[in-house]
PDB file of C-alpha atoms in Angstrom:
ATOM      1  CA  MET A  11     -12.960 -35.138   4.878  1.00  0.00           C
ATOM      2  CA  GLY A  12     -11.095 -32.609   2.417  1.00  0.00           C
ATOM      3  CA  PHE A  13      -7.853 -32.706   4.420  1.00  0.00           C
ATOM      4  CA  PHE A  14      -5.812 -32.519   1.061  1.00  0.00           C
ATOM      5  CA  ARG A  15      -8.294 -30.234  -0.692  1.00  0.00           C
ATOM      6  CA  ARG A  16      -6.481 -27.135  -1.593  1.00  0.00           C
ATOM      7  CA  ARG A  17      -7.647 -24.071   0.338  1.00  0.00           C
ATOM      8  CA  LYS A  18      -8.686 -21.000  -1.512  1.00  0.00           C
ATOM      9  CA  LYS A  19      -6.580 -17.619  -1.470  1.00  0.00           C
ATOM     10  CA  ALA A  20      -8.663 -14.906   0.435  1.00  0.00           C
ATOM     11  CA  VAL A  21      -8.986 -12.109  -1.529  1.00  0.00           C
ATOM     12  CA  GLY A  22      -7.965  -9.149   0.032  1.00  0.00           C
ATOM     13  CA  VAL A  23     -11.126  -7.110   0.681  1.00  0.00           C
ATOM     14  CA  SER A  24     -11.005  -3.818   2.649  1.00  0.00           C
ATOM     15  CA  ARG A  25     -13.834  -2.808   4.642  1.00  0.00           C
ATOM     16  CA  ASP A  26     -12.564   0.531   4.789  1.00  0.00           C
ATOM     17  CA  ARG A  27     -13.628   3.134   2.966  1.00  0.00           C
ATOM     18  CA  PRO A  28     -11.345   5.211   0.493  1.00  0.00           C
ATOM     19  CA  ALA A  29      -9.977   8.368   0.911  1.00  0.00           C
ATOM     20  CA  ASP A  30     -12.494  11.174  -0.278  1.00  0.00           C
ATOM     21  CA  ARG A  31     -12.366  15.232  -0.545  1.00  0.00           C
ATOM     22  CA  ALA A  32     -13.311  15.555   2.864  1.00  0.00           C
ATOM     23  CA  ASP A  33     -10.572  13.961   4.744  1.00  0.00           C
ATOM     24  CA  LEU A  34      -7.756  16.058   2.360  1.00  0.00           C
ATOM     25  CA  ASP A  35     -10.082  19.101   3.207  1.00  0.00           C
ATOM     26  CA  HIS A  36      -9.321  18.344   7.285  1.00  0.00           C
ATOM     27  CA  LEU A  37      -5.970  17.693   6.698  1.00  0.00           C
ATOM     28  CA  GLU A  38      -4.960  20.882   4.965  1.00  0.00           C
ATOM     29  CA  ASN A  39      -7.117  22.678   7.458  1.00  0.00           C
ATOM     30  CA  PHE A  40      -5.131  20.969  10.629  1.00  0.00           C
ATOM     31  CA  VAL A  41      -1.724  22.188   8.694  1.00  0.00           C
ATOM     32  CA  ARG A  42      -2.791  25.896   8.266  1.00  0.00           C
ATOM     33  CA  THR A  43      -4.551  26.235  12.026  1.00  0.00           C
ATOM     34  CA  ARG A  44      -1.560  24.644  13.910  1.00  0.00           C
ATOM     35  CA  ARG A  45       2.297  25.713  13.934  1.00  0.00           C
ATOM     36  CA  GLY A  46       5.366  23.104  13.126  1.00  0.00           C
ATOM     37  CA  VAL A  47       3.159  20.401  11.401  1.00  0.00           C
ATOM     38  CA  GLU A  48       4.540  17.135  10.248  1.00  0.00           C
ATOM     39  CA  ALA A  49       3.386  14.044   8.404  1.00  0.00           C
ATOM     40  CA  TYR A  50       3.843  10.799   8.760  1.00  0.00           C
ATOM     41  CA  ILE A  51       2.492   7.721   6.322  1.00  0.00           C
ATOM     42  CA  GLU A  52       0.667   4.874   7.874  1.00  0.00           C
ATOM     43  CA  PRO A  53       1.095   1.929   5.925  1.00  0.00           C
ATOM     44  CA  ARG A  54      -1.897   0.101   4.562  1.00  0.00           C
ATOM     45  CA  THR A  55      -3.239  -2.637   6.456  1.00  0.00           C
ATOM     46  CA  THR A  56      -5.968  -5.267   6.261  1.00  0.00           C
ATOM     47  CA  VAL A  57      -8.075  -3.334   7.880  1.00  0.00           C
ATOM     48  CA  THR A  58      -7.156   0.248   6.806  1.00  0.00           C
ATOM     49  CA  GLU A  59      -6.042   1.991   3.479  1.00  0.00           C
ATOM     50  CA  THR A  60      -3.118   3.821   3.735  1.00  0.00           C
ATOM     51  CA  THR A  61      -3.440   7.420   6.166  1.00  0.00           C
ATOM     52  CA  VAL A  62      -1.185  10.058   7.017  1.00  0.00           C
ATOM     53  CA  ILE A  63      -0.963  11.181  10.613  1.00  0.00           C
ATOM     54  CA  LEU A  64      -0.200  15.023  11.032  1.00  0.00           C
ATOM     55  CA  ILE A  65       1.325  16.127  14.421  1.00  0.00           C
ATOM     56  CA  ALA A  66       2.154  19.621  15.535  1.00  0.00           C
ATOM     57  CA  ASP A  67       4.909  21.065  17.621  1.00  0.00           C
ATOM     58  CA  ASP A  68       2.908  20.609  20.555  1.00  0.00           C
ATOM     59  CA  GLY A  69       1.769  16.929  19.836  1.00  0.00           C
ATOM     60  CA  GLU A  70      -1.762  17.349  18.696  1.00  0.00           C
ATOM     61  CA  TRP A  71      -2.404  14.775  15.806  1.00  0.00           C
ATOM     62  CA  THR A  72      -4.932  14.186  13.549  1.00  0.00           C
ATOM     63  CA  ARG A  73      -5.042  10.954  11.437  1.00  0.00           C
ATOM     64  CA  ARG A  74      -7.114  10.576   7.455  1.00  0.00           C
ATOM     65  CA  ARG A  75      -7.124   8.244   4.768  1.00  0.00           C
ATOM     66  CA  VAL A  76      -4.969   9.187   1.746  1.00  0.00           C
ATOM     67  CA  GLU A  77      -4.630   7.599  -1.588  1.00  0.00           C
ATOM     68  CA  GLY A  78      -1.592   5.668  -0.978  1.00  0.00           C
ATOM     69  CA  PRO A  79       1.776   6.722  -0.199  1.00  0.00           C
ATOM     70  CA  GLU A  80       2.376   8.919  -3.055  1.00  0.00           C
ATOM     71  CA  GLY A  81      -1.019  10.310  -2.575  1.00  0.00           C
ATOM     72  CA  ALA A  82       0.817  11.583   1.085  1.00  0.00           C
ATOM     73  CA  ARG A  83       3.720  12.507  -0.442  1.00  0.00           C
ATOM     74  CA  ARG A  84       2.379  14.741  -3.123  1.00  0.00           C
ATOM     75  CA  PHE A  85      -0.388  16.436  -0.289  1.00  0.00           C
ATOM     76  CA  ALA A  86       3.088  17.276   2.303  1.00  0.00           C
ATOM     77  CA  HIS A  87       4.876  18.708  -1.032  1.00  0.00           C
ATOM     78  CA  ARG A  88       2.206  20.607  -2.099  1.00  0.00           C
ATOM     79  CA  LEU A  89       1.783  22.289   1.557  1.00  0.00           C
ATOM     80  CA  ALA A  90       5.387  22.516   2.305  1.00  0.00           C
ATOM     81  CA  ILE A  91       5.460  20.417   5.326  1.00  0.00           C
ATOM     82  CA  PRO A  92       8.127  17.448   6.314  1.00  0.00           C
ATOM     83  CA  ILE A  93       6.763  13.864   5.672  1.00  0.00           C
ATOM     84  CA  TYR A  94       8.232  10.597   7.137  1.00  0.00           C
ATOM     85  CA  ASP A  95       7.388   6.805   7.290  1.00  0.00           C
ATOM     86  CA  VAL A  96       6.090   6.120  10.437  1.00  0.00           C
ATOM     87  CA  ARG A  97       7.527   2.505   9.913  1.00  0.00           C
ATOM     88  CA  LEU A  98      11.247   3.876   9.752  1.00  0.00           C
ATOM     89  CA  MET A  99      10.993   7.033  11.850  1.00  0.00           C
ATOM     90  CA  GLY A 100       8.418   5.924  14.408  1.00  0.00           C
ATOM     91  CA  TYR A 101       5.879   8.410  15.889  1.00  0.00           C
ATOM     92  CA  PRO A 102       7.611  11.606  17.643  1.00  0.00           C
ATOM     93  CA  GLN A 103       7.648  11.952  21.345  1.00  0.00           C
ATOM     94  CA  ARG A 104       5.537  15.030  21.690  1.00  0.00           C
ATOM     95  CA  MET A 105       2.825  12.996  20.216  1.00  0.00           C
ATOM     96  CA  ARG A 106       2.643  10.776  23.224  1.00  0.00           C
ATOM     97  CA  ASP A 107       3.374  13.244  25.529  1.00  0.00           C
ATOM     98  CA  TYR A 108       0.276  14.944  24.083  1.00  0.00           C
ATOM     99  CA  ASN A 109      -1.282  11.768  24.642  1.00  0.00           C
ATOM    100  CA  GLU A 110      -0.599  11.474  28.072  1.00  0.00           C
ATOM    101  CA  ARG A 111      -1.933  14.902  29.076  1.00  0.00           C
ATOM    102  CA  ARG A 112      -5.401  14.309  27.476  1.00  0.00           C
ATOM    103  CA  LYS A 113      -5.529  11.188  29.687  1.00  0.00           C
ATOM    104  CA  ARG A 114      -4.244  13.043  32.776  1.00  0.00           C
ATOM    105  CA  ARG A 115      -6.554  16.393  32.380  1.00  0.00           C
ATOM    106  CA  PRO A 116      -9.366  15.642  29.629  1.00  0.00           C
ATOM    107  CA  GLU A 117     -11.348  18.259  30.701  1.00  0.00           C
ATOM    108  CA  LEU A 118      -8.614  20.827  28.987  1.00  0.00           C
ATOM    109  CA  PHE A 119      -8.949  19.232  25.536  1.00  0.00           C
TER     110      PHE A 119
END
């Protein structure tokens, strides 16, 4: 029966791929081609590694993997953009507004 057997601890295996140079190139291009970009660190989950979401002043956004929270901070400081922790700040309203506009008029995007 085994009711009193100890369970083996689950090993935290991520099925997600690690961050690579293409991710950083995409993020850098987004910052260079948009105005008012801010970075938000999204924490590691059981499914994905740490990500950074970049949000422009019009609400347009992109998300990519980074090498942990420190990697996200280094990236933001190198490009001189503000960086926040999404767990503390939440997502800005302009991002929600942008997503709503995309839902209502997908042909514009």
